[in-house]
Amino acid sequence: MKVVVIGANGTIGRAVGEQLALRHEIVKVGKTSGDYQVDMADIGSVHALFDKVGKVDAVAIAAGEVHFGPLAEITPEQFNVGLRHKLMGQINVALAAQQYLEDDGSITLVSGILSDEPIRYGVNASTVNAAIEGFVRAAAIELPRGLRINAVNPTLLQESVASYGPYFIGFETVPASRVALAYAKSVDGLQTGKVYRVW
Amino acid sequence: MKVVVIGANGTIGRAVGEQLALRHEIVKVGKTSGDYQVDMADIGSVHALFDKVGKVDAVAIAAGEVHFGPLAEITPEQFNVGLRHKLMGQINVALAAQQYLEDDGSITLVSGILSDEPIRYGVNASTVNAAIEGFVRAAAIELPRGLRINAVNPTLLQESVASYGPYFIGFETVPASRVALAYAKSVDGLQTGKVYRVW
């Protein structure tokens, strides 16, 4: 299969690329790095990406910015960071991918444990992650031609403890390689509308 | 208690007003009707509302537009209808309410059964409803001064079968008066971070 990995240069994206490259051809996409570049928040940029890459069998996303900050101070503009990037960015890719995926192709999005386990400063992430899972449940039942969609919901990565550990005290961590297995289950499997928790 | 009901003239809002008026003073707010008007999607309009109404003990929302349409055709602009109105509209009210609520006051938002039970044309609603519930879980743990926040998640209303019934074949319905009880549980109770399903 030909698989587009968006966010291929991130901690999860690199692990996903390695895992999927065991069986598939990988097209690496990033905001500024990779074989191709995309701004997921811009639907025109997303269509331009697929126009260049052509037909693919799977799209896997491991990208999307959110705002971290206290509820008492967060502004609608800051809240929109997560809505425009991690949420609408991934939804833009999913909406566009409907036209570029081969029959029985798949879309894999990323949410995160804050969907269910909120932390201080995490309200934007919790909202966005829950939204992504609602999108996946609904999109799965409308997709045509055997197309599938799932989400991977990782906890804090072992590789990210140095940067984010202080915000996630008490959370068990997983290596990115375990998260990548959930992407493989989505890409290589037959399930759809699922949220794969890697906690 | 003094309770602001936003969307007071809708089917749920009227039932909420009747239920809460048994014990509380109700301030009815609508987009164009009620004692005061607000455009929830505009944070300036939300602050102007609270500046006029003054300190309150509870805010209950039964309002918020989403887009209904096929996944194959939905555009980012259409998707943003639900994000700006039902999602950010309610979040704007919650963010502003932090400053205007009396100690131990409450915020009650509305999601809906499509969060968990998707239907044809419902992808925007499923996404938004799930997001609202993620927001509530996260906001609840950061709110200061004993402030609480919950969401009410109704199934199709009996009163709405004539308009929306064909999209919800097989769904059990509830009267708006039952949904209003969940709002009362949120306003008069002590729980926080909950999603009250009325299915």
Coordinates of C-alpha atoms in Angstrom, one line a residue:
Chain A
M1 CA 0.0 0.0 0.0
K2 CA 1.0 3.6 -0.5
V3 CA 0.5 5.5 2.8
V4 CA 0.7 9.2 3.4
V5 CA 2.0 10.1 6.9
I6 CA 1.3 13.7 7.9
G7 CA 3.5 14.8 10.8
A8 CA 6.1 12.3 9.7
N9 CA 8.9 14.0 11.4
G10 CA 7.3 14.2 14.9
T11 CA 7.9 11.6 17.7
I12 CA 4.8 9.6 16.8
G13 CA 5.1 10.2 13.1
R14 CA 8.6 8.8 12.9
A15 CA 7.5 5.7 14.8
V16 CA 4.5 5.3 12.5
G17 CA 6.7 5.6 9.5
E18 CA 9.1 3.0 10.7
Q19 CA 6.2 0.6 11.6
L20 CA 4.3 1.0 8.3
A21 CA 7.5 0.9 6.2
L22 CA 7.9 -2.7 7.2
R23 CA 5.1 -3.5 4.7
H24 CA 4.2 -0.3 2.8
E25 CA 5.5 2.6 0.7
I26 CA 5.5 5.7 2.9
V27 CA 5.0 9.3 1.7
K28 CA 6.3 11.6 4.4
V29 CA 4.5 14.9 4.9
G30 CA 5.3 17.7 7.3
K31 CA 4.6 21.4 7.7
T32 CA 8.2 22.3 6.7
S33 CA 9.9 18.9 6.4
G34 CA 9.3 15.6 4.5
D35 CA 8.7 14.6 0.9
Y36 CA 5.8 17.1 0.7
Q37 CA 4.6 20.0 2.8
V38 CA 1.0 20.8 3.9
D39 CA -0.8 23.3 6.1
M40 CA -3.7 21.1 7.3
A41 CA -5.6 24.2 8.5
D42 CA -5.9 25.3 4.9
I43 CA -8.1 23.1 2.8
G44 CA -6.5 24.5 -0.4
S45 CA -3.1 23.3 0.9
V46 CA -4.6 19.9 1.6
H47 CA -6.0 19.5 -1.9
A48 CA -2.7 20.7 -3.4
L49 CA -0.9 17.9 -1.4
F50 CA -3.2 15.2 -2.7
D51 CA -3.0 16.6 -6.2
K52 CA 0.8 16.2 -6.1
V53 CA 0.8 12.8 -4.3
G54 CA -2.0 11.2 -6.3
K55 CA -4.1 8.2 -5.3
V56 CA -3.1 6.6 -2.0
D57 CA -4.4 3.7 0.0
A58 CA -4.1 5.3 3.5
V59 CA -3.6 8.6 5.2
A60 CA -2.3 8.6 8.8
I61 CA -2.0 11.9 10.7
A62 CA 0.2 12.5 13.7
A63 CA 0.0 16.3 13.8
G64 CA -2.0 19.1 15.1
E65 CA -1.4 22.0 17.5
V66 CA -3.5 22.9 20.5
H67 CA -3.3 25.7 23.1
F68 CA -2.2 25.0 26.6
G69 CA -3.2 27.5 29.2
P70 CA -5.4 28.2 32.3
L71 CA -9.2 28.1 31.8
A72 CA -9.5 31.4 33.7
E73 CA -7.4 33.2 31.1
I74 CA -8.0 31.4 27.8
T75 CA -9.5 33.6 25.1
P76 CA -11.7 32.5 22.2
E77 CA -8.7 33.2 19.9
Q78 CA -6.5 30.8 21.9
F79 CA -9.3 28.2 21.9
N80 CA -9.5 28.5 18.1
V81 CA -5.9 27.4 17.8
G82 CA -6.8 23.8 18.6
L83 CA -10.1 24.0 16.7
R84 CA -8.3 25.3 13.5
H85 CA -5.2 23.1 13.7
K86 CA -5.7 19.8 15.5
L87 CA -9.4 19.5 14.8
M88 CA -10.3 21.2 11.5
G89 CA -6.8 20.4 10.2
Q90 CA -7.4 16.7 10.6
I91 CA -11.0 17.1 9.4
N92 CA -9.8 18.9 6.3
V93 CA -7.5 16.0 5.5
A94 CA -10.3 13.5 6.1
L95 CA -12.8 15.5 3.9
A96 CA -10.3 15.8 1.1
A97 CA -9.1 12.2 1.4
Q98 CA -12.5 10.9 0.4
Q99 CA -11.7 11.9 -3.2
Y100 CA -8.1 10.7 -3.3
L101 CA -8.3 7.4 -1.5
E102 CA -8.4 4.1 -3.4
D103 CA -11.4 1.9 -2.6
D104 CA -11.1 0.3 0.9
G105 CA -8.6 2.9 1.9
S106 CA -8.3 4.3 5.4
I107 CA -7.9 7.5 7.3
T108 CA -6.3 7.5 10.8
L109 CA -6.5 10.6 13.0
V110 CA -4.9 11.3 16.4
S111 CA -6.7 12.4 19.5
G112 CA -5.1 12.0 23.0
I113 CA -5.8 10.9 26.6
L114 CA -6.9 14.4 27.7
S115 CA -10.2 13.5 25.9
D116 CA -11.1 11.5 29.0
E117 CA -8.5 12.4 31.6
P118 CA -8.3 16.2 31.9
I119 CA -5.3 18.0 33.4
R120 CA -4.6 21.6 34.4
Y121 CA -4.3 23.9 31.4
G122 CA -5.7 21.1 29.1
V123 CA -9.2 22.4 28.3
N124 CA -8.5 23.1 24.7
A125 CA -6.8 19.7 24.2
S126 CA -9.7 17.9 26.0
T127 CA -12.3 19.6 23.8
V128 CA -10.4 19.0 20.6
N129 CA -9.5 15.3 21.4
A130 CA -13.1 14.5 22.3
A131 CA -14.3 16.2 19.1
I132 CA -12.0 14.2 16.9
E133 CA -13.5 11.0 18.3
G134 CA -17.0 12.2 17.7
F135 CA -16.0 13.0 14.1
V136 CA -14.5 9.6 13.6
R137 CA -17.6 7.8 14.9
A138 CA -19.9 9.8 12.6
A139 CA -17.7 9.9 9.5
A140 CA -17.2 6.1 9.6
I141 CA -20.8 5.4 8.9
E142 CA -21.0 7.8 5.9
L143 CA -17.8 7.0 4.1
P144 CA -18.4 5.3 0.7
R145 CA -16.4 2.7 -1.3
G146 CA -15.3 0.7 1.7
L147 CA -13.3 3.7 3.1
R148 CA -12.5 3.5 6.8
I149 CA -11.6 6.0 9.5
N150 CA -10.2 5.5 13.0
A151 CA -8.5 7.5 15.7
V152 CA -5.5 6.7 17.8
N153 CA -5.7 8.1 21.4
P154 CA -2.2 8.0 23.0
T155 CA -1.3 8.8 26.6
L156 CA 1.9 10.7 27.3
L157 CA 4.8 9.3 25.3
Q158 CA 7.9 8.2 27.1
E159 CA 9.8 10.3 24.6
S160 CA 7.9 13.4 25.7
V161 CA 8.4 13.1 29.5
A162 CA 11.2 15.7 29.4
S163 CA 9.0 18.3 27.8
Y164 CA 5.5 17.6 29.2
G165 CA 6.1 15.3 32.2
P166 CA 5.4 18.0 34.8
Y167 CA 1.8 18.5 33.5
F168 CA 1.1 14.7 33.5
I169 CA 2.2 13.7 37.0
G170 CA 0.8 10.2 37.7
F171 CA 0.1 9.3 34.1
E172 CA 1.6 6.1 32.8
T173 CA 3.6 6.6 29.6
V174 CA 4.0 4.5 26.5
P175 CA 6.8 4.4 23.9
A176 CA 5.9 5.9 20.5
S177 CA 6.5 2.4 19.0
R178 CA 3.4 1.2 20.9
V179 CA 1.3 4.1 19.5
A180 CA 2.6 3.2 16.1
L181 CA 1.1 -0.3 16.4
A182 CA -2.3 1.2 16.8
Y183 CA -1.8 3.1 13.6
A184 CA -0.8 -0.2 11.9
K185 CA -4.0 -1.8 13.3
S186 CA -6.0 1.0 11.7
V187 CA -4.2 1.0 8.3
D188 CA -3.7 -2.8 7.9
G189 CA -7.0 -3.9 9.6
L190 CA -10.6 -3.8 8.6
Q191 CA -12.1 -1.9 11.6
T192 CA -13.7 1.5 11.3
G193 CA -15.2 4.1 13.6
K194 CA -12.9 3.0 16.4
V195 CA -10.8 4.9 18.9
Y196 CA -7.7 2.9 19.7
R197 CA -6.5 3.9 23.2
V198 CA -2.8 3.4 23.8
W199 CA -2.7 4.0 27.6
Chain B
M1 CA -31.3 31.6 42.8
K2 CA -31.1 33.9 39.7
V3 CA -30.7 31.7 36.6
V4 CA -30.0 32.9 33.1
V5 CA -31.5 30.6 30.4
I6 CA -30.0 31.1 27.0
G7 CA -32.3 29.7 24.2
A8 CA -35.2 30.3 26.5
N9 CA -37.7 30.4 23.7
G10 CA -36.7 27.0 22.2
T11 CA -38.4 23.7 22.9
I12 CA -35.9 22.7 25.6
G13 CA -35.4 26.2 26.8
R14 CA -39.1 26.7 27.5
A15 CA -39.3 23.4 29.5
V16 CA -36.1 24.4 31.4
G17 CA -37.6 27.8 32.2
E18 CA -40.8 26.2 33.5
Q19 CA -38.9 23.6 35.6
L20 CA -36.5 26.1 37.1
A21 CA -39.1 28.8 37.7
L22 CA -40.6 26.4 40.3
R23 CA -37.8 27.4 42.6
H24 CA -35.8 30.2 41.0
E25 CA -35.9 33.6 39.3
I26 CA -35.4 33.1 35.5
V27 CA -33.7 35.6 33.1
K28 CA -34.8 34.6 29.6
V29 CA -32.3 35.1 26.9
G30 CA -32.6 34.5 23.1
K31 CA -31.0 35.5 19.9
T32 CA -34.0 37.7 19.1
S33 CA -36.5 37.0 21.8
G34 CA -36.5 37.0 25.7
D35 CA -35.7 39.6 28.3
Y36 CA -32.2 40.0 26.8
Q37 CA -30.6 39.1 23.5
V38 CA -27.2 37.5 22.8
D39 CA -25.1 36.2 19.9
M40 CA -23.2 33.4 21.7
A41 CA -20.7 33.2 18.8
D42 CA -19.5 36.8 19.7
I43 CA -17.7 37.0 23.0
G44 CA -18.3 40.7 23.0
S45 CA -22.1 40.1 22.9
V46 CA -21.7 37.6 25.7
H47 CA -19.9 40.0 28.0
A48 CA -22.4 42.7 27.1
L49 CA -25.2 40.3 28.2
F50 CA -23.6 39.6 31.6
D51 CA -22.8 43.3 32.1
K52 CA -26.5 44.0 31.7
V53 CA -27.8 41.1 33.8
G54 CA -25.3 41.4 36.6
K55 CA -24.3 38.6 39.0
V56 CA -26.2 35.3 38.6
D57 CA -26.2 32.0 40.3
A58 CA -26.5 29.8 37.3
V59 CA -26.3 29.9 33.5
A60 CA -28.2 27.2 31.5
I61 CA -27.9 27.0 27.7
A62 CA -30.3 25.3 25.4
A63 CA -29.1 26.8 22.1
G64 CA -26.6 26.4 19.4
E65 CA -26.7 25.8 15.6
V66 CA -25.0 23.0 13.7
H67 CA -24.8 22.1 10.0
F68 CA -26.7 19.0 8.8
G69 CA -25.4 17.6 5.5
P70 CA -23.7 14.7 3.8
L71 CA -20.1 14.0 4.7
A72 CA -19.2 13.7 1.0
E73 CA -20.2 17.3 0.4
I74 CA -19.6 19.1 3.7
T75 CA -17.2 22.0 3.4
P76 CA -14.9 23.4 6.1
E77 CA -17.1 26.6 6.1
Q78 CA -20.2 24.4 6.8
F79 CA -18.3 22.5 9.4
N80 CA -17.4 25.8 11.1
V81 CA -21.1 26.6 11.6
G82 CA -21.3 24.1 14.4
L83 CA -17.9 24.9 15.7
R84 CA -18.6 28.7 15.9
H85 CA -22.2 28.4 17.2
K86 CA -23.0 25.3 19.2
L87 CA -19.4 24.8 20.4
M88 CA -17.6 28.1 20.7
G89 CA -20.9 29.8 21.4
Q90 CA -21.4 27.8 24.5
I91 CA -17.7 27.9 25.4
N92 CA -17.8 31.7 25.1
V93 CA -20.6 31.8 27.6
A94 CA -18.8 29.4 30.0
L95 CA -15.5 31.4 29.7
A96 CA -17.3 34.7 30.4
A97 CA -19.5 33.3 33.1
Q98 CA -16.5 32.5 35.3
Q99 CA -16.4 36.3 36.0
Y100 CA -20.1 36.8 36.6
L101 CA -21.2 33.8 38.6
E102 CA -21.6 34.0 42.3
D103 CA -19.5 31.5 44.3
D104 CA -20.8 27.9 44.0
G105 CA -22.7 28.9 40.8
S106 CA -23.2 26.6 37.9
I107 CA -23.0 26.4 34.1
T108 CA -25.1 23.9 32.2
L109 CA -24.4 23.2 28.5
V110 CA -26.2 21.1 25.9
S111 CA -24.7 18.4 23.7
G112 CA -26.9 15.7 22.2
I113 CA -27.2 12.0 21.4
L114 CA -25.3 12.2 18.1
S115 CA -22.1 12.4 20.3
D116 CA -22.4 8.7 20.6
E117 CA -25.0 7.5 18.1
P118 CA -24.2 9.0 14.7
I119 CA -26.7 9.3 11.9
R120 CA -26.6 10.2 8.2
Y121 CA -25.8 13.9 7.7
G122 CA -24.9 14.3 11.4
V123 CA -21.1 14.5 11.3
N124 CA -21.0 18.1 12.4
A125 CA -23.3 17.5 15.3
S126 CA -21.5 14.4 16.4
T127 CA -18.2 16.3 16.4
V128 CA -19.6 19.3 18.2
N129 CA -21.5 17.3 20.8
A130 CA -18.5 15.2 21.7
A131 CA -16.4 18.3 21.9
I132 CA -18.8 20.0 24.4
E133 CA -18.5 16.9 26.6
G134 CA -14.7 17.0 26.5
F135 CA -14.9 20.7 27.4
V136 CA -17.1 20.1 30.4
R137 CA -14.9 17.3 31.8
A138 CA -11.8 19.6 31.6
A139 CA -13.4 22.9 32.6
A140 CA -14.9 21.3 35.7
I141 CA -11.5 20.6 37.3
E142 CA -10.2 24.1 36.7
L143 CA -13.2 26.2 37.7
P144 CA -12.5 28.2 40.9
R145 CA -14.8 29.4 43.8
G146 CA -16.9 26.2 43.9
L147 CA -18.2 26.9 40.3
R148 CA -19.6 23.8 38.6
I149 CA -20.2 22.8 35.0
N150 CA -22.2 20.0 33.5
A151 CA -23.7 19.1 30.1
V152 CA -27.2 17.7 29.3
N153 CA -27.2 15.2 26.4
P154 CA -30.8 14.8 25.1
T155 CA -32.0 12.3 22.5
L156 CA -34.6 13.4 20.0
L157 CA -37.4 15.3 21.7
Q158 CA -41.0 14.1 21.3
E159 CA -41.8 17.6 20.3
S160 CA -39.3 17.5 17.5
V161 CA -40.4 14.3 15.8
A162 CA -42.4 16.2 13.2
S163 CA -39.3 18.1 12.0
Y164 CA -36.4 15.7 12.6
G165 CA -38.1 12.3 13.0
P166 CA -37.1 11.0 9.5
Y167 CA -33.4 11.4 10.4
F168 CA -33.8 9.6 13.7
I169 CA -35.7 6.4 12.7
G170 CA -35.5 3.9 15.5
F171 CA -34.4 6.4 18.2
E172 CA -36.5 6.5 21.3
T173 CA -37.7 10.0 22.1
V174 CA -38.2 11.9 25.4
P175 CA -40.4 14.9 26.3
A176 CA -38.6 18.2 26.8
S177 CA -39.9 18.1 30.4
R178 CA -37.6 15.2 31.1
V179 CA -34.6 17.0 29.6
A180 CA -35.5 19.9 31.8
L181 CA -35.1 17.7 34.9
A182 CA -31.5 17.1 33.9
Y183 CA -30.9 20.8 33.8
A184 CA -32.5 21.0 37.3
K185 CA -30.2 18.3 38.5
S186 CA -27.2 20.3 37.3
V187 CA -28.4 23.7 38.6
D188 CA -29.8 22.6 41.9
G189 CA -27.3 19.8 42.6
L190 CA -23.7 19.6 43.6
Q191 CA -22.2 17.4 40.8
T192 CA -19.7 18.8 38.3
G193 CA -18.0 17.6 35.2
K194 CA -21.0 15.3 34.4
V195 CA -22.8 14.6 31.2
Y196 CA -26.5 13.8 31.9
R197 CA -27.8 11.6 29.2
V198 CA -31.6 11.9 28.7
W199 CA -32.1 9.0 26.3

